[in-house]
Coordinates of C-alpha atoms and ligand atoms in Angstrom, one line a residue:
M1 CA -82.2 110.7 33.6
N2 CA -83.2 109.8 37.2
N3 CA -86.6 111.3 37.4
A4 CA -89.6 110.0 39.4
S5 CA -91.8 110.3 36.3
D6 CA -89.5 107.9 34.4
P7 CA -91.8 105.0 33.4
D8 CA -89.0 102.4 34.3
I9 CA -88.8 103.8 37.8
A10 CA -92.6 103.8 38.2
K11 CA -92.7 100.2 37.0
E12 CA -89.9 99.3 39.5
L13 CA -91.7 101.0 42.3
L14 CA -94.9 99.1 41.5
T15 CA -92.9 95.8 41.4
V16 CA -91.4 96.6 44.9
I17 CA -94.9 97.3 46.2
D18 CA -96.2 94.1 44.7
S19 CA -93.2 92.2 46.2
L20 CA -93.8 93.7 49.6
A21 CA -97.5 92.7 49.4
V22 CA -96.4 89.1 48.5
T23 CA -93.9 89.0 51.3
I24 CA -96.5 90.2 53.9
A25 CA -99.1 87.7 52.6
Q26 CA -96.5 84.9 52.8
D27 CA -95.4 85.9 56.3
K28 CA -99.0 86.2 57.5
E29 CA -99.8 82.8 56.2
A30 CA -96.8 81.3 57.8
K31 CA -97.5 83.2 61.0
R32 CA -94.1 84.9 60.8
S33 CA -93.4 88.2 62.6
L34 CA -94.4 91.3 60.7
S35 CA -92.2 93.5 62.9
Y36 CA -90.4 94.9 59.9
L37 CA -93.6 96.9 59.2
T38 CA -93.1 98.8 62.5
A39 CA -91.1 102.0 62.2
S40 CA -88.0 101.9 64.4
E41 CA -86.6 104.9 66.3
P42 CA -84.0 106.8 64.2
G43 CA -80.6 105.3 64.7
V44 CA -82.1 101.9 65.7
K45 CA -80.8 99.2 63.3
R46 CA -83.5 97.1 61.8
K47 CA -83.1 93.4 61.4
N48 CA -83.7 91.8 58.0
A49 CA -87.2 90.7 57.4
V50 CA -86.4 87.3 56.2
K51 CA -83.5 85.3 57.8
P52 CA -82.3 81.8 56.9
K53 CA -81.8 81.0 60.5
D54 CA -85.1 82.5 61.9
A55 CA -87.5 80.5 64.1
S56 CA -90.0 79.6 61.3
P57 CA -89.7 76.1 60.0
A58 CA -87.7 75.6 56.8
L59 CA -89.6 74.7 53.7
S60 CA -88.3 71.9 51.6
L61 CA -86.5 72.8 48.3
E62 CA -89.4 71.1 46.4
D63 CA -92.0 73.3 48.2
I64 CA -90.0 76.4 47.4
R65 CA -89.6 75.3 43.8
R66 CA -93.3 74.6 43.5
D67 CA -94.1 78.0 44.9
M68 CA -92.1 79.8 42.2
E69 CA -92.4 77.5 39.2
N70 CA -95.0 79.7 37.5
C71 CA -93.7 82.9 39.1
Q72 CA -95.0 86.2 37.6
R73 CA -93.9 88.4 40.5
C74 CA -91.6 90.6 38.3
P75 CA -91.6 91.4 34.6
L76 CA -88.7 89.0 33.9
H77 CA -91.2 86.2 33.6
E78 CA -92.3 87.7 30.2
G79 CA -89.1 86.8 28.4
R80 CA -88.0 83.6 30.2
K81 CA -88.1 80.1 28.8
N82 CA -87.5 78.5 32.2
V83 CA -87.2 79.4 35.8
V84 CA -83.7 78.5 36.8
F85 CA -84.3 77.4 40.4
G86 CA -81.0 75.8 41.3
S87 CA -79.5 72.4 41.2
G88 CA -77.3 70.0 43.3
N89 CA -77.3 68.4 46.6
P90 CA -80.2 69.6 48.8
Q91 CA -77.9 68.9 51.9
A92 CA -74.7 70.4 50.5
S93 CA -72.2 71.9 52.9
L94 CA -71.1 74.3 50.1
V95 CA -73.4 76.5 48.0
F96 CA -72.3 78.6 45.1
I97 CA -74.4 81.7 44.2
G98 CA -74.2 83.5 41.0
E99 CA -76.0 86.5 39.5
A100 CA -78.7 85.4 37.1
P101 CA -79.3 82.9 34.3
G102 CA -77.8 83.6 30.9
A103 CA -79.1 82.2 27.6
D104 CA -77.9 78.7 28.1
E105 CA -79.3 78.5 31.6
D106 CA -82.6 79.9 30.5
Q107 CA -82.8 77.3 27.7
Q108 CA -82.0 74.4 29.9
G109 CA -83.5 75.5 33.2
L110 CA -80.2 74.8 35.0
P111 CA -77.7 77.2 36.6
F112 CA -74.2 77.6 35.2
V113 CA -74.3 75.4 32.2
G114 CA -72.8 77.8 29.7
R115 CA -69.1 78.7 29.3
A116 CA -68.9 80.3 32.7
G117 CA -70.6 77.3 34.1
Q118 CA -68.0 74.9 32.6
L119 CA -65.3 76.9 34.3
L120 CA -67.2 76.8 37.6
T121 CA -67.5 73.0 37.2
K122 CA -63.7 72.9 36.7
I123 CA -63.2 74.9 39.9
I124 CA -65.5 72.6 41.8
E125 CA -63.7 69.6 40.5
A126 CA -60.3 71.1 41.4
M127 CA -61.6 71.5 44.9
G128 CA -62.1 67.7 44.9
F129 CA -65.9 67.7 44.5
K130 CA -68.4 66.9 41.8
R131 CA -71.1 69.3 40.8
E132 CA -73.7 67.0 42.3
D133 CA -72.0 67.3 45.7
V134 CA -72.6 71.1 46.0
Y135 CA -75.6 73.3 45.4
I136 CA -75.6 76.0 42.7
A137 CA -78.1 78.8 42.5
N138 CA -78.4 82.4 41.5
I139 CA -79.7 85.7 43.0
L140 CA -82.3 85.9 40.2
K141 CA -84.1 82.9 38.9
C142 CA -85.1 84.4 35.5
R143 CA -82.8 85.7 32.7
P144 CA -82.6 89.5 32.4
P145 CA -83.0 90.5 28.7
N146 CA -79.7 90.6 26.9
N147 CA -78.0 89.6 30.2
R148 CA -78.3 93.1 31.5
N149 CA -77.6 93.7 35.2
P150 CA -80.3 92.7 37.7
R151 CA -82.4 95.6 38.9
P152 CA -83.0 96.4 42.5
A153 CA -86.7 95.6 42.2
E154 CA -86.0 92.2 40.7
I155 CA -83.5 91.4 43.4
Q156 CA -86.1 92.5 46.0
V157 CA -88.7 90.1 44.6
C158 CA -86.4 87.1 44.0
E159 CA -84.0 87.2 47.0
P160 CA -86.6 85.8 49.5
F161 CA -86.6 82.6 47.5
L162 CA -82.9 82.3 47.7
V163 CA -83.1 83.0 51.5
Q164 CA -85.6 80.2 51.8
Q165 CA -83.4 77.9 49.7
L166 CA -80.4 78.6 52.0
K167 CA -82.5 78.0 55.0
A168 CA -83.6 74.6 53.5
I169 CA -80.0 73.6 52.7
S170 CA -78.4 75.1 55.7
P171 CA -74.9 74.9 54.2
K172 CA -71.6 75.4 56.1
I173 CA -70.3 77.8 53.5
I174 CA -71.6 80.0 50.7
C175 CA -69.3 81.1 47.9
A176 CA -70.7 84.3 46.3
L177 CA -69.6 84.6 42.7
G178 CA -69.0 88.1 41.6
T179 CA -70.1 91.6 42.4
F180 CA -73.9 91.1 42.4
A181 CA -74.0 88.0 44.5
A182 CA -71.5 89.4 47.0
Q183 CA -73.1 92.8 47.3
T184 CA -76.6 91.5 47.4
L185 CA -76.0 89.0 50.1
L186 CA -73.8 91.2 52.2
K187 CA -75.8 94.4 51.6
R188 CA -72.6 96.3 50.9
E189 CA -71.7 98.4 47.9
V190 CA -68.1 97.5 48.1
P191 CA -66.2 96.4 45.0
I192 CA -65.6 92.6 44.7
T193 CA -61.8 93.4 44.5
V194 CA -62.1 94.5 48.1
L195 CA -64.7 92.0 49.3
R196 CA -63.1 88.8 48.0
G197 CA -60.7 86.6 49.8
K198 CA -62.3 87.0 53.3
F199 CA -65.0 85.2 55.2
Y200 CA -68.1 87.2 56.2
D201 CA -71.0 86.1 58.4
Y202 CA -74.3 85.6 56.5
H203 CA -76.9 84.8 59.1
D204 CA -74.5 82.4 60.9
I205 CA -73.3 80.9 57.6
A206 CA -69.7 81.7 56.5
L207 CA -69.7 83.5 53.2
M208 CA -66.7 83.8 50.9
P209 CA -66.9 86.3 48.0
T210 CA -64.8 85.6 44.9
Y211 CA -64.6 86.6 41.3
H212 CA -67.4 85.4 38.9
P213 CA -66.2 82.7 36.4
A214 CA -67.4 84.9 33.6
Y215 CA -64.8 87.5 34.8
L216 CA -62.2 84.8 34.8
L217 CA -62.9 84.0 31.2
R218 CA -62.0 87.6 30.4
N219 CA -59.2 87.9 33.0
P220 CA -57.5 84.5 33.3
S221 CA -54.8 86.0 35.5
A222 CA -57.4 86.4 38.3
K223 CA -57.7 82.6 38.5
R224 CA -54.9 82.5 41.0
Q225 CA -56.9 84.7 43.4
V226 CA -60.0 82.5 43.0
W227 CA -57.8 79.5 43.7
E228 CA -56.6 81.1 46.9
D229 CA -60.2 81.9 47.9
V230 CA -61.5 78.4 47.3
Q231 CA -58.5 77.0 49.2
Q232 CA -59.7 78.9 52.2
I233 CA -63.1 77.3 51.7
M234 CA -61.6 73.9 51.4
T235 CA -59.7 74.4 54.6
R236 CA -62.9 75.4 56.5
L237 CA -64.7 72.4 55.1
Q238 CA -62.0 70.0 56.2
T239 CA -63.3 67.5 58.6
R240 CA -61.3 66.2 61.6
S241 CA -60.6 63.1 59.6
G242 CA -58.9 65.2 57.0
E243 CA -61.4 64.7 54.3
N244 CA -63.5 67.3 52.5
E245 CA -67.1 67.2 53.3
A246 CA -69.3 68.6 50.6
D247 CA -72.4 66.9 51.9
Ligands
LIG1 N1 -73.8 83.5 35.3 C1 -74.5 83.4 36.4 O1 -74.3 84.3 37.3 N2 -75.3 82.5 36.7 C2 -75.6 81.5 35.8 O2 -76.3 80.6 36.1 C3 -74.8 81.5 34.6 C4 -74.0 82.5 34.3

């Protein structure tokens, strides 16, 4: 039941408050604007607090990794074996973003290395790239117990690290894999069936949502649509010389 006395909700609220405190402290330290703390007039649209293309200098991926290697900002750290930070080319033009690590990823500390990951690798190779050419990361860096869905409080704590990663990489295109990645990045609660197949603007980066490879394992007939989506990505990445640029 959704009730404010529910201990899970109380715990989530505390996590949100903790994460806000961490964000404020980080922004103060980096001398970033705290304008998101100022109430806006009703009807005035607020800008996101953290943007990959804001004026503050981009941290390097290694700085960001160091900042979160012992992360205890949400309860997921209690059950994890490894933080799954992300892997690939730090200057990739194309970044794939999934939901959260599963058991294999947690074990190895690398994103998309299980069955869904093997299918993602095939998709990447069918696009004419190698895994090392692109960058792969997730919305959450720690595995949710029993692969349950990410909770809003966990996304709230972890997403700023992804935003920093995107700012460091500055890719040309993001491919959001599945409902959670697409809805989290686009801040829209629209089904992936509706979102997929079109480019959106994500802080000046083109973002293409498509189905998650785990969904394709259960619904192989959707591979055709994913192929159409990644072909649109390939067309956008095409250089004038007619070659794909993944880095
Ligand atoms: N599913 C995801 O969303 N991410 C992974 O890293 C693995 C499976």
